mmCIF file of C-alpha atoms in Angstrom:
data_model
loop_
_atom_site.group_PDB
_atom_site.id
_atom_site.type_symbol
_atom_site.label_atom_id
_atom_site.label_comp_id
_atom_site.label_asym_id
_atom_site.label_seq_id
_atom_site.Cartn_x
_atom_site.Cartn_y
_atom_site.Cartn_z
ATOM 1 C CA ASN A 664 100.330 100.497 106.733
ATOM 2 C CA ALA A 665 100.228 104.308 106.638
ATOM 3 C CA GLY A 666 102.668 104.847 109.541
ATOM 4 C CA VAL A 667 102.169 108.246 111.183
ATOM 5 C CA THR A 668 99.742 110.663 109.575
ATOM 6 C CA GLN A 669 99.208 114.329 110.386
ATOM 7 C CA THR A 670 96.559 116.826 109.340
ATOM 8 C CA PRO A 671 96.489 119.523 108.183
ATOM 9 C CA LYS A 672 99.733 120.020 106.253
ATOM 10 C CA PHE A 673 99.451 123.800 106.343
ATOM 11 C CA GLN A 674 97.467 126.157 108.569
ATOM 12 C CA VAL A 675 97.250 129.911 109.011
ATOM 13 C CA LEU A 676 95.675 131.255 112.200
ATOM 14 C CA LYS A 677 95.032 134.660 113.644
ATOM 15 C CA THR A 678 96.294 135.501 117.107
ATOM 16 C CA GLY A 679 93.868 134.206 119.727
ATOM 17 C CA GLN A 680 92.295 131.515 117.588
ATOM 18 C CA SER A 681 92.318 127.896 118.724
ATOM 19 C CA MET A 682 92.831 124.759 116.691
ATOM 20 C CA THR A 683 93.694 121.080 116.901
ATOM 21 C CA LEU A 684 96.495 119.354 115.023
ATOM 22 C CA GLN A 685 95.638 115.735 114.353
ATOM 23 C CA CYS A 686 98.041 112.802 114.597
ATOM 24 C CA ALA A 687 97.366 109.103 114.108
ATOM 25 C CA GLN A 688 99.515 106.000 113.908
ATOM 26 C CA ASP A 689 98.693 102.445 112.872
ATOM 27 C CA MET A 690 101.756 100.654 114.256
ATOM 28 C CA ASN A 691 100.294 99.960 117.717
ATOM 29 C CA HIS A 692 103.072 102.006 119.321
ATOM 30 C CA GLU A 693 102.729 102.862 122.969
ATOM 31 C CA TYR A 694 104.673 106.086 122.859
ATOM 32 C CA MET A 695 103.662 109.193 120.965
ATOM 33 C CA SER A 696 105.203 112.647 121.015
ATOM 34 C CA TRP A 697 104.731 116.137 119.648
ATOM 35 C CA TYR A 698 107.713 118.263 118.653
ATOM 36 C CA ARG A 699 108.101 121.706 117.219
ATOM 37 C CA GLN A 700 110.945 122.529 114.858
ATOM 38 C CA ASP A 701 112.342 126.046 114.670
ATOM 39 C CA PRO A 702 115.434 127.162 112.734
ATOM 40 C CA GLY A 703 118.642 126.591 114.692
ATOM 41 C CA MET A 704 116.842 124.957 117.606
ATOM 42 C CA GLY A 705 116.334 121.414 116.404
ATOM 43 C CA LEU A 706 113.274 119.578 117.640
ATOM 44 C CA ARG A 707 111.843 120.488 121.005
ATOM 45 C CA LEU A 708 109.491 118.161 122.822
ATOM 46 C CA ILE A 709 106.083 119.679 123.596
ATOM 47 C CA HIS A 710 104.122 116.792 125.120
ATOM 48 C CA TYR A 711 104.354 113.046 125.073
ATOM 49 C CA SER A 712 102.282 110.014 125.966
ATOM 50 C CA VAL A 713 103.288 106.559 127.150
ATOM 51 C CA GLY A 714 99.897 104.998 126.509
ATOM 52 C CA ALA A 715 96.184 105.667 126.303
ATOM 53 C CA GLY A 716 95.116 107.954 129.122
ATOM 54 C CA ILE A 717 98.679 108.919 130.103
ATOM 55 C CA THR A 718 100.339 112.159 129.004
ATOM 56 C CA ASP A 719 103.142 114.334 130.309
ATOM 57 C CA GLN A 720 104.873 117.615 129.546
ATOM 58 C CA GLY A 721 108.035 117.989 127.530
ATOM 59 C CA GLU A 722 110.424 120.917 127.250
ATOM 60 C CA VAL A 723 108.013 123.546 125.872
ATOM 61 C CA PRO A 724 104.432 122.685 126.931
ATOM 62 C CA ASN A 725 103.004 126.159 127.554
ATOM 63 C CA GLY A 726 100.101 127.056 125.302
ATOM 64 C CA TYR A 727 99.439 123.462 124.221
ATOM 65 C CA ASN A 728 97.194 120.678 125.474
ATOM 66 C CA VAL A 729 97.096 116.994 124.565
ATOM 67 C CA SER A 730 94.964 113.963 125.296
ATOM 68 C CA ARG A 731 95.292 110.274 124.447
ATOM 69 C CA SER A 732 91.959 108.502 124.464
ATOM 70 C CA THR A 733 93.108 105.709 122.126
ATOM 71 C CA THR A 734 96.427 104.089 121.239
ATOM 72 C CA GLU A 735 96.147 105.395 117.679
ATOM 73 C CA ASP A 736 95.385 109.100 118.133
ATOM 74 C CA PHE A 737 97.267 111.917 119.842
ATOM 75 C CA PRO A 738 95.852 115.366 118.994
ATOM 76 C CA LEU A 739 97.613 118.605 119.920
ATOM 77 C CA ARG A 740 95.451 121.593 120.836
ATOM 78 C CA LEU A 741 96.522 125.210 120.644
ATOM 79 C CA LEU A 742 94.364 127.029 123.148
ATOM 80 C CA SER A 743 94.918 130.648 122.054
ATOM 81 C CA ALA A 744 97.387 130.934 119.211
ATOM 82 C CA ALA A 745 100.295 133.385 119.466
ATOM 83 C CA PRO A 746 102.851 134.429 116.824
ATOM 84 C CA SER A 747 105.529 132.643 118.896
ATOM 85 C CA GLN A 748 103.783 129.374 118.011
ATOM 86 C CA THR A 749 104.577 129.807 114.334
ATOM 87 C CA SER A 750 106.572 126.654 113.633
ATOM 88 C CA VAL A 751 106.613 123.262 111.986
ATOM 89 C CA TYR A 752 105.009 120.610 114.163
ATOM 90 C CA PHE A 753 105.920 116.932 114.007
ATOM 91 C CA CYS A 754 104.169 114.014 115.609
ATOM 92 C CA ALA A 755 106.128 110.811 116.250
ATOM 93 C CA SER A 756 105.482 107.347 117.620
ATOM 94 C CA SER A 757 107.776 104.635 118.934
ATOM 95 C CA GLN A 758 108.119 101.592 121.052
ATOM 96 C CA GLN A 759 109.830 102.190 124.381
ATOM 97 C CA GLY A 760 112.934 104.345 123.923
ATOM 98 C CA ASP A 761 113.550 103.059 120.407
ATOM 99 C CA THR A 762 113.294 104.541 116.911
ATOM 100 C CA GLN A 763 110.864 107.432 116.472
ATOM 101 C CA TYR A 764 108.644 107.312 113.377
ATOM 102 C CA PHE A 765 107.702 110.795 112.263
ATOM 103 C CA GLY A 766 104.724 112.170 110.427
ATOM 104 C CA PRO A 767 105.152 114.578 107.492
ATOM 105 C CA GLY A 768 104.633 117.668 109.651
ATOM 106 C CA THR A 769 102.221 120.603 109.904
ATOM 107 C CA ARG A 770 103.464 124.059 108.959
ATOM 108 C CA LEU A 771 101.623 126.568 111.166
ATOM 109 C CA THR A 772 101.679 130.335 110.760
ATOM 110 C CA VAL A 773 100.101 132.586 113.375
ATOM 111 C CA LEU A 774 99.479 136.148 112.252
ATOM 112 C CA ALA B 1216 118.532 115.532 132.701
ATOM 113 C CA GLN B 1217 119.801 114.626 129.276
ATOM 114 C CA SER B 1218 121.155 116.975 126.648
ATOM 115 C CA VAL B 1219 122.650 116.746 123.184
ATOM 116 C CA THR B 1220 125.169 119.103 121.604
ATOM 117 C CA GLN B 1221 125.879 119.111 117.904
ATOM 118 C CA LEU B 1222 129.085 121.038 117.547
ATOM 119 C CA ASP B 1223 128.631 122.277 113.982
ATOM 120 C CA SER B 1224 125.536 124.027 112.697
ATOM 121 C CA GLN B 1225 126.661 123.830 109.052
ATOM 122 C CA VAL B 1226 129.206 121.646 107.276
ATOM 123 C CA PRO B 1227 130.021 122.407 103.636
ATOM 124 C CA VAL B 1228 132.016 119.710 101.855
ATOM 125 C CA PHE B 1229 132.921 118.796 98.294
ATOM 126 C CA GLU B 1230 131.505 115.690 96.660
ATOM 127 C CA GLU B 1231 133.544 112.523 97.291
ATOM 128 C CA ALA B 1232 135.293 114.075 100.301
ATOM 129 C CA PRO B 1233 135.014 112.534 103.789
ATOM 130 C CA VAL B 1234 132.816 114.134 106.418
ATOM 131 C CA GLU B 1235 132.342 113.954 110.181
ATOM 132 C CA LEU B 1236 129.358 115.418 112.009
ATOM 133 C CA ARG B 1237 130.012 115.719 115.708
ATOM 134 C CA CYS B 1238 127.631 114.902 118.545
ATOM 135 C CA ASN B 1239 128.168 114.935 122.294
ATOM 136 C CA TYR B 1240 125.589 114.037 124.887
ATOM 137 C CA SER B 1241 125.184 114.171 128.635
ATOM 138 C CA SER B 1242 123.233 111.697 130.704
ATOM 139 C CA SER B 1243 123.483 110.161 134.140
ATOM 140 C CA VAL B 1244 121.998 106.854 132.969
ATOM 141 C CA SER B 1245 122.507 104.387 130.155
ATOM 142 C CA VAL B 1246 121.369 105.697 126.796
ATOM 143 C CA TYR B 1247 120.220 104.826 123.335
ATOM 144 C CA LEU B 1248 121.715 107.039 120.612
ATOM 145 C CA PHE B 1249 120.329 107.929 117.211
ATOM 146 C CA TRP B 1250 121.098 109.867 114.077
ATOM 147 C CA TYR B 1251 118.127 111.060 112.043
ATOM 148 C CA VAL B 1252 118.190 112.728 108.620
ATOM 149 C CA GLN B 1253 115.773 115.304 107.261
ATOM 150 C CA TYR B 1254 115.679 116.021 103.547
ATOM 151 C CA PRO B 1255 114.170 119.350 102.432
ATOM 152 C CA ASN B 1256 110.462 119.713 103.187
ATOM 153 C CA GLN B 1257 110.224 116.240 104.667
ATOM 154 C CA GLY B 1258 109.921 114.680 108.102
ATOM 155 C CA LEU B 1259 112.768 113.020 109.935
ATOM 156 C CA GLN B 1260 113.792 109.454 109.273
ATOM 157 C CA LEU B 1261 116.177 107.184 111.112
ATOM 158 C CA LEU B 1262 119.695 106.933 109.691
ATOM 159 C CA LEU B 1263 121.267 104.648 112.296
ATOM 160 C CA LYS B 1264 121.094 103.838 115.989
ATOM 161 C CA TYR B 1265 123.027 102.401 118.888
ATOM 162 C CA LEU B 1266 121.056 100.396 121.426
ATOM 163 C CA SER B 1267 123.627 97.894 122.693
ATOM 164 C CA GLY B 1268 126.391 95.588 121.500
ATOM 165 C CA SER B 1269 128.983 96.749 118.979
ATOM 166 C CA THR B 1270 129.847 100.398 119.476
ATOM 167 C CA LEU B 1271 130.253 100.898 115.724
ATOM 168 C CA VAL B 1272 126.975 101.058 113.830
ATOM 169 C CA GLU B 1273 126.394 101.514 110.117
ATOM 170 C CA SER B 1274 123.629 102.675 107.796
ATOM 171 C CA ILE B 1275 122.693 101.183 104.446
ATOM 172 C CA ASN B 1276 123.963 104.246 102.551
ATOM 173 C CA GLY B 1277 127.528 104.271 103.878
ATOM 174 C CA PHE B 1278 127.301 106.339 107.052
ATOM 175 C CA GLU B 1279 128.715 105.035 110.318
ATOM 176 C CA ALA B 1280 128.817 106.239 113.915
ATOM 177 C CA GLU B 1281 130.766 105.111 116.938
ATOM 178 C CA PHE B 1282 129.494 105.205 120.499
ATOM 179 C CA ASN B 1283 132.287 106.417 122.781
ATOM 180 C CA LYS B 1284 131.115 106.152 126.365
ATOM 181 C CA SER B 1285 134.206 107.709 127.942
ATOM 182 C CA GLN B 1286 133.950 110.787 125.712
ATOM 183 C CA THR B 1287 130.115 110.747 125.658
ATOM 184 C CA SER B 1288 130.184 111.127 121.909
ATOM 185 C CA PHE B 1289 128.408 109.605 118.926
ATOM 186 C CA HIS B 1290 130.022 111.208 115.867
ATOM 187 C CA LEU B 1291 128.688 110.448 112.392
ATOM 188 C CA ARG B 1292 131.109 109.773 109.538
ATOM 189 C CA LYS B 1293 131.076 108.984 105.853
ATOM 190 C CA PRO B 1294 134.260 108.351 103.848
ATOM 191 C CA SER B 1295 132.913 109.766 100.573
ATOM 192 C CA VAL B 1296 129.797 111.952 100.336
ATOM 193 C CA HIS B 1297 127.408 112.416 97.427
ATOM 194 C CA ILE B 1298 125.318 115.378 96.362
ATOM 195 C CA SER B 1299 122.267 113.413 97.514
ATOM 196 C CA ASP B 1300 123.581 113.434 101.106
ATOM 197 C CA THR B 1301 122.746 117.137 101.333
ATOM 198 C CA ALA B 1302 120.293 117.301 104.245
ATOM 199 C CA GLU B 1303 120.000 118.219 107.906
ATOM 200 C CA TYR B 1304 121.225 115.636 110.395
ATOM 201 C CA PHE B 1305 120.019 115.362 113.963
ATOM 202 C CA CYS B 1306 121.644 113.506 116.831
ATOM 203 C CA ALA B 1307 119.259 112.263 119.535
ATOM 204 C CA VAL B 1308 119.414 110.467 122.875
ATOM 205 C CA SER B 1309 116.907 108.573 124.981
ATOM 206 C CA ASN B 1310 117.541 106.792 128.242
ATOM 207 C CA THR B 1311 117.212 103.021 128.055
ATOM 208 C CA GLY B 1312 113.677 102.090 128.939
ATOM 209 C CA GLY B 1313 112.758 105.754 128.966
ATOM 210 C CA PHE B 1314 109.970 107.779 127.541
ATOM 211 C CA LYS B 1315 111.584 110.850 126.071
ATOM 212 C CA THR B 1316 113.944 111.441 123.183
ATOM 213 C CA ILE B 1317 115.979 114.652 123.209
ATOM 214 C CA PHE B 1318 117.330 116.060 119.945
ATOM 215 C CA GLY B 1319 120.304 118.209 119.148
ATOM 216 C CA ALA B 1320 119.961 121.458 117.215
ATOM 217 C CA GLY B 1321 120.931 119.801 113.934
ATOM 218 C CA THR B 1322 123.821 120.023 111.473
ATOM 219 C CA ARG B 1323 123.157 121.100 107.926
ATOM 220 C CA LEU B 1324 125.385 119.143 105.529
ATOM 221 C CA PHE B 1325 125.845 120.814 102.173
ATOM 222 C CA VAL B 1326 127.648 118.774 99.523
ATOM 223 C CA LYS B 1327 129.098 120.787 96.665
ATOM 224 C CA ALA B 1328 129.968 119.527 93.200
#
């Protein structure tokens, strides 16, 4: 039981490049979320999903896309990277409203 | 809409002293409340949670928090801290049966020898 896995752990992009952050969970959780963590701002919700085929926006969705084709996977796509997207990104999964299980994070730098 | 306010961004404390990390929330519906801990260069992990029942909840490493509905608070306490408790602590709220969890900005606890 690996829990929540994220790849890559580190990534450096140039402004304008696109990329996908991968997230997978093996706990059969319905709910999955993407957060970004910035100093002094805690975790801010980017997008979330309540099941395969269902996604919705969080607090800071601009510049990011998500899809949920399976229960296990919830990738986050950066369409055209900007320096303001430099952050640490965490994926999490949970059952309804209960404990969030977090992945180890992806540290992204956009130059 | 829900929100969470952690009243202290940093709390320095000496080893073996008591500590309280404060958390207030706002919500128009019933809530679940959580405290998560993040050790350096790691992800977040659950410390304790309130879903229902007793308003006082405890963790396995000596922390406790009390749900106070009238004051909309969920403060975290420990009677005697250790160096190993140095970490960032996040308070979070989700509405019962809801889809989203909202986090506070975090409190950095620094335990000094």
